[in-house]
Amino acid sequence: MKAIVVTDQAAGTAGMKLVERPEPLAAINDVIVQIHASGFVPTEMAWPSTWTDRRDRDRTPSIPGHELAGVVTALGYGATGLSVGQRVFGLADWYRDGTLAEYVAIEARNLAPLPGDVDFTVGASLPISGLTAWQGLFQHGRLQAGQRVLAHGAAGAVGSMVTQLARAAGAYVIGTGRAADRQKALDFGAQEFVDLDNDALEDVGGIDLVLDVIGGDVQKRSAGQIRAGGTLVSIVGPAEARPADGLAIDFVVEADRAQLSEIVQRVRDGRLRTNIGNVSTLDNAVAALNPTDRISGKTIIRARS
Ligand SMILES: NC(=O)c1ccc[n+]([C@@H]2O[C@H](COP(=O)([O-])OP(=O)(O)OC[C@H]3O[C@@H](n4cnc5c(N)ncnc54)[C@H](OP(=O)(O)O)[C@@H]3O)[C@@H](O)[C@H]2O)c1
């Protein structure tokens, strides 16, 4: 099969190569999915799991990409809940070969059915951004209607999902980001926007929940805006700042079939919009994943047209 591989951590995405690889075999509880579309998070090149296995042994050449939409072509021993020929989408294991390929072996529990009226490109754009926003807001952040949410990077992949889901849950959403992203963040439902380079984050105040996708100084400045009993949720590593009288939590997104189904249902009925910036083919993926211009929104790679 065709696949993108990486072998050199120092080279980052520039080291990606399109090669031929053997098709994967289904292990216990796996299914094989013929990939139609794949998502990619640029920071994957910095994740240890891209380079080593769970025992820290080199696993290169590895296939990046952890979001997929496609069709089940085979079932491994014990795989349940899915059938051959079924359309699916989901989140692949961090430590296994990923989704920038024509086929992937993936545990069935990491997938959900993809309804027939949802395009594969849309399906591949949802797993990481949708599940991260969902888990950050509702599981880790315990969001309640009426609360004030600070959604960092509100025009980005995760932030745009955070903004929409928090609004739909009855929160008041203050989005942040670059000046150029103001209108996009407002269009996704933010009621206010803070341009992090030019506006004073310190004027915001009274925040119940910060969803941080940036970290560093932005996170430290945000912690001071959280009211007593509030929560800082970080998705960029252990929290570097704690609210004076609140919780600081960090987490890594996990696959969840029920949550994926809820997210895709919201896309179908128009309550949730995807944030896709560029769509390319597997043959052109190396160039598409090394853009020369700033791309706002996710890049999706189609393995089949
Ligand atoms: N823990 C988890 O489970 C998990 C899951 C998903 C993602 N993540 C991480 O979360 C981060 C965001 O992912 P994403 O896919 O949402 O990325 P993304 O689509 O690039 O969104 C990030 C947004 O924040 C903006 N931004 C970043 N730094 C900024 C700054 N200093 N000032 C103003 N705006 C800034 C970006 O603008 P520019 O493009 O101009 O920088 C972009 O609009 C990544 O580090 C990713 O690895 C973690």
Coordinates of C-alpha atoms and ligand atoms in Angstrom, one line a residue:
M1 CA 0.0 0.0 0.0
K2 CA 1.0 3.7 -0.3
A3 CA 1.9 5.3 3.0
I4 CA 3.6 8.4 4.3
V5 CA 6.5 7.5 6.7
V6 CA 8.8 9.4 9.0
T7 CA 12.3 8.3 10.1
D8 CA 14.0 11.4 11.3
Q9 CA 12.7 13.4 14.2
A10 CA 15.0 16.4 13.6
A11 CA 13.6 16.8 10.1
G12 CA 10.0 17.2 11.3
T13 CA 7.3 17.2 8.6
A14 CA 9.9 18.0 6.0
G15 CA 11.2 14.4 6.5
M16 CA 7.9 12.8 5.4
K17 CA 8.2 10.4 2.5
L18 CA 5.6 8.7 0.3
V19 CA 6.6 5.0 0.1
E20 CA 5.2 1.5 -0.4
R21 CA 4.5 -0.5 2.8
P22 CA 3.0 -3.9 3.4
E23 CA -0.7 -3.8 4.2
P24 CA -1.3 -4.1 8.0
L25 CA -2.6 -7.3 9.6
A26 CA -5.5 -7.4 12.1
A27 CA -4.5 -8.3 15.6
I28 CA -7.0 -9.3 18.3
N29 CA -9.9 -6.9 18.5
D30 CA -8.7 -5.0 15.4
V31 CA -10.4 -4.2 12.2
I32 CA -8.7 -3.2 8.9
V33 CA -10.0 0.0 7.5
Q34 CA -9.5 1.1 3.9
I35 CA -8.8 4.8 4.5
H36 CA -10.6 7.3 2.4
A37 CA -9.6 10.4 4.4
S38 CA -7.1 11.2 7.1
G39 CA -6.4 14.0 9.5
F40 CA -3.0 15.1 10.9
V41 CA -2.0 17.3 13.8
P42 CA 1.3 19.2 13.0
T43 CA 2.6 18.7 16.6
E44 CA 2.7 14.9 16.0
M45 CA 6.4 15.2 15.1
A46 CA 7.1 16.3 18.7
W47 CA 5.1 13.4 20.3
P48 CA 7.4 10.6 21.7
S49 CA 4.8 8.0 20.4
T50 CA 5.6 9.0 16.8
W51 CA 9.1 7.7 17.3
T52 CA 9.2 5.0 20.0
D53 CA 6.9 2.2 21.2
R54 CA 5.5 1.9 24.8
R55 CA 8.9 0.5 26.0
D56 CA 10.8 3.4 24.4
R57 CA 12.2 1.3 21.5
D58 CA 12.7 2.9 18.1
R59 CA 9.6 2.2 16.0
T60 CA 10.6 4.1 12.8
P61 CA 9.8 4.2 10.0
S62 CA 6.4 5.1 11.4
I63 CA 3.2 6.2 9.7
P64 CA 1.8 9.4 11.2
G65 CA -1.8 10.6 11.2
H66 CA -4.3 9.5 13.9
E67 CA -7.7 10.5 12.5
L68 CA -9.5 8.6 9.8
A69 CA -12.7 8.0 7.9
G70 CA -13.0 4.9 5.7
V71 CA -14.6 1.5 5.1
V72 CA -14.0 -1.7 7.1
T73 CA -12.4 -4.4 4.9
A74 CA -11.6 -7.1 7.5
L75 CA -12.3 -8.1 11.1
G76 CA -9.7 -9.5 13.5
Y77 CA -10.3 -12.2 16.0
G78 CA -12.8 -10.8 18.6
A79 CA -13.6 -7.5 16.9
T80 CA -17.2 -6.6 17.7
G81 CA -19.8 -4.0 16.9
L82 CA -18.6 -3.4 13.3
S83 CA -19.0 -5.3 10.0
V84 CA -17.1 -5.6 6.7
G85 CA -18.2 -2.9 4.3
Q86 CA -19.3 -0.5 7.1
R87 CA -18.4 3.2 6.9
V88 CA -16.4 4.3 10.0
F89 CA -14.4 7.1 11.5
G90 CA -12.2 7.3 14.6
L91 CA -9.0 7.9 16.5
A92 CA -6.0 5.6 15.9
D93 CA -3.6 4.4 18.7
W94 CA -0.7 6.9 19.2
Y95 CA 1.8 4.1 19.3
R96 CA 0.8 2.2 16.2
D97 CA 1.2 3.0 12.5
G98 CA -1.3 5.7 11.7
T99 CA -3.7 6.9 9.0
L100 CA -1.6 8.6 6.3
A101 CA -1.9 5.4 4.3
E102 CA -4.3 3.4 2.3
Y103 CA -5.1 0.9 5.1
V104 CA -4.8 0.9 8.9
A105 CA -5.2 -1.8 11.6
I106 CA -7.1 -0.3 14.5
E107 CA -9.0 -1.6 17.5
A108 CA -12.7 -1.7 16.8
R109 CA -13.5 0.3 20.0
N110 CA -11.6 3.3 18.6
L111 CA -14.1 3.6 15.8
A112 CA -17.7 4.7 15.4
P113 CA -20.1 4.2 12.4
L114 CA -19.9 7.1 9.9
P115 CA -23.5 7.9 8.7
G116 CA -23.9 7.6 4.9
D117 CA -24.7 11.3 4.5
V118 CA -21.5 12.5 6.1
D119 CA -18.6 12.9 3.7
F120 CA -15.3 11.0 4.5
T121 CA -13.4 14.3 4.5
V122 CA -15.7 15.7 7.2
G123 CA -15.5 12.4 9.2
A124 CA -11.7 12.6 9.2
S125 CA -11.7 16.1 10.5
L126 CA -13.7 15.3 13.6
P127 CA -12.1 12.7 15.9
I128 CA -9.2 14.6 17.6
S129 CA -10.7 18.1 17.5
G130 CA -14.2 17.0 18.4
L131 CA -13.3 14.5 21.1
T132 CA -10.7 16.8 22.7
A133 CA -13.2 19.6 22.9
W134 CA -15.9 17.3 24.2
Q135 CA -13.8 15.7 26.9
G136 CA -12.1 19.0 27.9
L137 CA -15.4 20.8 28.4
F138 CA -17.7 18.1 29.7
Q139 CA -15.6 15.4 31.4
H140 CA -12.6 17.3 32.7
G141 CA -14.1 20.9 32.8
R142 CA -17.5 19.8 34.0
L143 CA -19.1 22.7 32.2
Q144 CA -22.5 24.0 33.3
A145 CA -24.9 26.2 31.4
G146 CA -24.4 29.9 32.3
Q147 CA -20.7 29.6 32.9
R148 CA -18.1 31.8 31.3
V149 CA -15.6 29.9 29.1
L150 CA -12.2 31.2 27.8
A151 CA -11.6 29.3 24.6
H152 CA -8.0 29.8 23.5
G153 CA -7.2 29.5 19.8
A154 CA -10.9 29.7 19.0
A155 CA -10.4 29.7 15.2
G156 CA -8.2 26.6 15.4
A157 CA -9.1 23.0 15.1
V158 CA -9.8 22.2 18.7
G159 CA -10.7 25.8 19.7
S160 CA -13.5 26.1 17.1
M161 CA -15.1 22.9 18.4
V162 CA -14.7 24.1 22.0
T163 CA -16.4 27.4 21.0
Q164 CA -19.3 25.7 19.3
L165 CA -19.9 23.0 21.9
A166 CA -19.6 25.4 24.9
R167 CA -22.1 27.8 23.2
A168 CA -24.5 25.0 22.5
A169 CA -24.3 23.9 26.2
G170 CA -25.4 27.4 27.3
A171 CA -22.0 28.9 28.2
Y172 CA -20.8 32.5 27.5
V173 CA -17.8 32.0 25.3
I174 CA -14.8 34.4 25.0
G175 CA -12.6 33.3 22.2
T176 CA -8.9 34.2 21.8
G177 CA -6.3 34.1 19.0
R178 CA -4.6 36.2 16.4
A179 CA -6.0 39.5 15.2
A180 CA -6.7 37.9 11.8
D181 CA -8.9 35.2 13.4
R182 CA -11.4 37.5 15.2
Q183 CA -14.2 37.2 12.6
K184 CA -13.7 33.4 12.3
A185 CA -13.9 32.9 16.0
L186 CA -17.1 35.1 16.2
D187 CA -18.6 33.1 13.3
F188 CA -18.0 29.9 15.3
G189 CA -20.1 31.4 18.1
A190 CA -17.7 33.3 20.4
Q191 CA -19.5 36.2 22.0
E192 CA -16.3 38.2 22.6
F193 CA -12.8 37.9 21.1
V194 CA -9.5 38.7 22.7
D195 CA -6.6 39.3 20.3
L196 CA -3.8 37.9 22.4
D197 CA -1.1 40.2 20.8
N198 CA -3.0 43.5 21.2
D199 CA -5.9 43.2 23.7
A200 CA -5.5 42.8 27.5
L201 CA -6.4 39.3 28.6
E202 CA -6.3 40.7 32.1
D203 CA -9.5 42.6 31.4
V204 CA -11.6 39.5 30.9
G205 CA -12.0 38.2 34.5
G206 CA -14.7 36.0 36.1
I207 CA -13.9 32.9 34.1
D208 CA -15.3 29.5 35.2
L209 CA -13.4 27.4 32.7
V210 CA -10.3 28.0 30.6
L211 CA -9.7 25.6 27.7
D212 CA -6.0 26.1 26.9
V213 CA -4.5 25.0 23.6
I214 CA -1.5 27.3 23.7
G215 CA 0.3 27.1 27.0
G216 CA 3.2 29.1 28.3
D217 CA 2.7 32.8 29.1
V218 CA -0.9 32.7 27.7
Q219 CA -1.7 30.0 30.2
K220 CA -0.1 31.8 33.1
R221 CA -2.1 35.0 32.3
S222 CA -5.3 33.0 31.9
A223 CA -5.0 31.3 35.4
G224 CA -5.4 34.7 37.0
Q225 CA -8.7 35.3 35.3
I226 CA -10.4 32.2 36.9
R227 CA -12.9 32.8 39.6
A228 CA -13.0 30.7 42.8
G229 CA -14.0 27.2 42.1
G230 CA -13.1 27.5 38.4
T231 CA -11.0 25.2 36.3
L232 CA -8.0 25.4 33.9
V233 CA -8.0 22.6 31.4
S234 CA -4.7 22.2 29.4
I235 CA -4.3 20.0 26.3
V236 CA -0.7 21.1 25.8
G237 CA 1.0 19.2 28.7
P238 CA 0.9 19.5 32.5
A239 CA -0.5 22.8 33.6
E240 CA 2.2 25.5 34.2
A241 CA -0.1 27.7 36.2
R242 CA -2.8 27.0 38.8
P243 CA -5.9 29.1 39.5
A244 CA -5.6 30.6 43.0
D245 CA -8.7 28.7 44.2
G246 CA -9.5 26.2 41.5
L247 CA -8.4 23.1 39.6
A248 CA -5.8 22.7 37.0
I249 CA -6.1 19.6 34.8
D250 CA -4.3 18.3 31.7
F251 CA -5.3 15.3 29.6
V252 CA -4.7 13.5 26.3
V253 CA -7.8 12.8 24.2
E254 CA -9.1 9.2 24.2
A255 CA -11.2 7.4 21.6
D256 CA -14.9 7.0 22.6
R257 CA -17.5 5.5 20.3
A258 CA -20.5 7.1 22.0
Q259 CA -19.0 10.6 22.0
L260 CA -17.9 10.2 18.3
S261 CA -21.5 9.3 17.5
E262 CA -22.9 12.3 19.4
I263 CA -20.4 14.6 17.6
V264 CA -21.2 13.4 14.1
Q265 CA -24.9 13.6 14.9
R266 CA -24.5 17.3 15.7
V267 CA -22.6 17.8 12.4
R268 CA -25.5 16.1 10.5
D269 CA -28.2 18.3 12.1
G270 CA -26.2 21.5 11.6
R271 CA -25.3 22.2 15.2
L272 CA -21.6 21.7 14.7
R273 CA -19.4 22.9 11.8
T274 CA -16.1 21.4 10.9
N275 CA -13.0 23.6 10.4
I276 CA -11.2 22.3 7.3
G277 CA -8.6 24.5 5.7
N278 CA -7.1 22.4 2.9
V279 CA -7.8 19.0 1.3
S280 CA -5.1 17.1 -0.6
T281 CA -4.4 13.7 -1.9
L282 CA -2.0 11.1 -0.5
D283 CA 0.2 11.6 -3.5
N284 CA 0.5 15.3 -2.7
A285 CA 0.4 14.9 1.1
V286 CA 4.1 15.7 1.8
A287 CA 3.7 19.1 0.1
A288 CA 0.3 19.7 1.7
L289 CA 1.6 19.0 5.2
N290 CA 4.6 21.3 4.6
P291 CA 2.6 24.5 3.7
T292 CA 4.5 27.7 2.8
D293 CA 1.5 29.9 3.7
R294 CA -0.4 30.0 7.0
I295 CA -3.4 27.6 6.7
S296 CA -6.3 28.2 9.1
G297 CA -8.2 25.0 9.8
K298 CA -7.3 21.3 9.4
T299 CA -5.5 19.8 6.5
I300 CA -7.3 16.6 5.3
I301 CA -5.5 14.0 3.1
R302 CA -7.7 11.9 0.8
A303 CA -6.3 8.4 0.2
R304 CA -9.2 7.7 -2.2
S305 CA -11.0 10.2 -4.3
Ligands
LIG1 N1 -4.0 16.8 24.7 C1 -4.7 16.4 23.7 O1 -5.3 15.4 23.7 C2 -4.6 17.3 22.4 C3 -5.6 17.0 21.4 C4 -5.6 17.9 20.3 C5 -4.6 18.9 20.2 N2 -3.7 19.0 21.2 C6 -2.7 20.1 21.1 O2 -3.4 21.3 21.1 C7 -2.7 22.3 20.3 C8 -3.7 23.0 19.4 O3 -4.1 22.0 18.4 P1 -5.1 22.4 17.2 O4 -5.1 21.2 16.3 O5 -6.3 23.1 17.7 O6 -4.1 23.5 16.5 P2 -4.5 24.7 15.5 O7 -5.6 24.3 14.6 O8 -3.2 25.3 15.0 O9 -5.1 25.8 16.5 C9 -4.4 26.6 17.4 C10 -4.9 28.0 17.3 O10 -4.3 28.8 18.3 C11 -3.6 29.9 17.7 N3 -2.5 30.3 18.5 C12 -1.4 29.5 18.9 N4 -0.5 30.2 19.6 C13 -1.0 31.4 19.7 C14 -0.6 32.6 20.3 N5 0.6 32.6 21.0 N6 -1.3 33.7 20.2 C15 -2.4 33.7 19.5 N7 -3.0 32.7 18.9 C16 -2.2 31.5 19.0 C17 -3.2 29.4 16.4 O11 -2.9 30.4 15.5 P3 -1.6 30.2 14.5 O12 -1.9 29.1 13.6 O13 -1.4 31.5 13.9 O14 -0.4 29.8 15.4 C18 -4.5 28.6 16.0 O15 -5.5 29.5 15.5 C19 -1.6 21.6 19.7 O16 -0.4 21.8 20.5 C20 -1.9 20.2 19.8 O17 -0.8 19.3 19.8 C21 -3.7 18.2 22.3

